[in-house]
mmCIF file of C-alpha atoms in Angstrom:
data_model
loop_
_atom_site.group_PDB
_atom_site.id
_atom_site.type_symbol
_atom_site.label_atom_id
_atom_site.label_comp_id
_atom_site.label_asym_id
_atom_site.label_seq_id
_atom_site.Cartn_x
_atom_site.Cartn_y
_atom_site.Cartn_z
ATOM 1 C CA MET A 16 164.890 -78.807 31.461
ATOM 2 C CA LYS A 17 163.535 -77.036 28.441
ATOM 3 C CA MET A 18 165.589 -76.443 25.330
ATOM 4 C CA LYS A 19 165.549 -72.840 24.092
ATOM 5 C CA LYS A 20 166.719 -71.252 20.870
ATOM 6 C CA TRP A 21 169.611 -68.811 21.299
ATOM 7 C CA ILE A 22 170.828 -66.376 18.641
ATOM 8 C CA ASP A 23 174.322 -64.936 18.460
ATOM 9 C CA ILE A 24 174.062 -61.111 18.597
ATOM 10 C CA ALA A 25 177.815 -60.330 18.805
ATOM 11 C CA ARG A 26 179.313 -57.968 16.286
ATOM 12 C CA HIS A 27 181.557 -60.297 14.375
ATOM 13 C CA ARG A 28 184.261 -59.148 11.996
ATOM 14 C CA PRO A 29 183.353 -59.070 8.268
ATOM 15 C CA GLY A 30 183.610 -62.504 6.653
ATOM 16 C CA CYS A 31 183.254 -64.465 9.920
ATOM 17 C CA PRO A 32 181.404 -67.755 9.148
ATOM 18 C CA ARG A 33 179.843 -67.891 12.623
ATOM 19 C CA GLU A 34 177.901 -64.599 12.359
ATOM 20 C CA GLY A 35 174.171 -65.009 13.202
ATOM 21 C CA VAL A 36 174.424 -68.673 14.233
ATOM 22 C CA ALA A 37 171.522 -70.129 16.219
ATOM 23 C CA VAL A 38 171.989 -72.772 18.914
ATOM 24 C CA TYR A 39 169.478 -74.848 20.934
ATOM 25 C CA GLY A 40 170.209 -75.605 24.587
ATOM 26 C CA THR A 41 169.408 -75.004 28.212
ATOM 27 C CA ASP A 42 170.700 -72.097 30.285
ATOM 28 C CA GLU A 43 173.330 -74.318 31.907
ATOM 29 C CA GLU A 44 174.589 -75.679 28.578
ATOM 30 C CA MET A 45 174.919 -72.222 27.127
ATOM 31 C CA ALA A 46 176.953 -71.021 30.104
ATOM 32 C CA LYS A 47 179.232 -74.075 30.022
ATOM 33 C CA TYR A 48 179.818 -74.735 26.320
ATOM 34 C CA TYR A 49 179.044 -71.590 24.400
ATOM 35 C CA SER A 50 180.470 -68.740 26.434
ATOM 36 C CA GLY A 51 183.757 -67.089 25.619
ATOM 37 C CA TYR A 52 185.183 -65.965 22.305
ATOM 38 C CA CYS A 53 184.247 -66.704 18.714
ATOM 39 C CA PRO A 54 186.723 -69.144 17.135
ATOM 40 C CA GLY A 55 186.300 -67.453 13.752
ATOM 41 C CA CYS A 56 187.113 -63.827 14.609
ATOM 42 C CA ASN A 57 188.011 -63.805 18.310
ATOM 43 C CA VAL A 58 185.302 -61.403 19.556
ATOM 44 C CA PRO A 59 183.317 -62.019 22.788
ATOM 45 C CA VAL A 60 180.202 -64.059 22.024
ATOM 46 C CA GLN A 61 176.790 -62.671 23.115
ATOM 47 C CA TRP A 62 173.676 -64.835 23.158
ATOM 48 C CA ALA A 63 170.036 -63.765 23.350
ATOM 49 C CA LYS A 64 166.954 -65.920 23.744
ATOM 50 C CA GLU A 65 164.767 -65.876 20.672
ATOM 51 C CA LYS A 66 161.310 -64.531 21.457
ATOM 52 C CA GLN A 67 158.754 -67.143 20.610
ATOM 53 C CA GLU A 68 155.213 -66.132 19.730
ATOM 54 C CA ILE A 69 152.439 -68.297 21.146
ATOM 55 C CA ALA A 70 150.074 -69.445 18.426
ATOM 56 C CA HIS A 71 146.987 -71.399 19.327
ATOM 57 C CA ALA A 72 146.153 -74.406 17.176
ATOM 58 C CA ALA A 73 142.545 -73.284 16.721
ATOM 59 C CA ASP A 74 143.613 -69.943 15.298
ATOM 60 C CA ASN A 75 145.923 -71.303 12.603
ATOM 61 C CA GLY A 76 147.419 -67.821 12.423
ATOM 62 C CA VAL A 77 144.298 -66.329 10.758
ATOM 63 C CA SER A 78 142.806 -63.214 12.278
ATOM 64 C CA LYS A 79 139.111 -62.919 13.070
ATOM 65 C CA GLU A 80 138.778 -60.096 10.525
ATOM 66 C CA VAL A 81 139.519 -62.501 7.691
ATOM 67 C CA PHE A 82 136.708 -64.822 8.878
ATOM 68 C CA SER A 83 134.226 -61.935 8.982
ATOM 69 C CA GLU A 84 135.135 -60.915 5.422
ATOM 70 C CA LEU A 85 134.739 -64.475 4.193
ATOM 71 C CA ALA A 86 131.263 -64.688 5.734
ATOM 72 C CA ARG A 87 130.002 -61.849 3.545
#
């Protein structure tokens, strides 16, 4: 089972301390423990998986254009 990052996207009431909270867990854990209503403002909680970008270790996040400019 792979742990995923989930972000709360529910529209909480102003001043709710749980607004925008992120949780790590599997699909089963999210359904069992984190479904229902927010204990801070009593609105239905909505979770979305965070999109994770795949970065290759060889790239180090630097585009090829930067390398071509450095070679000049």
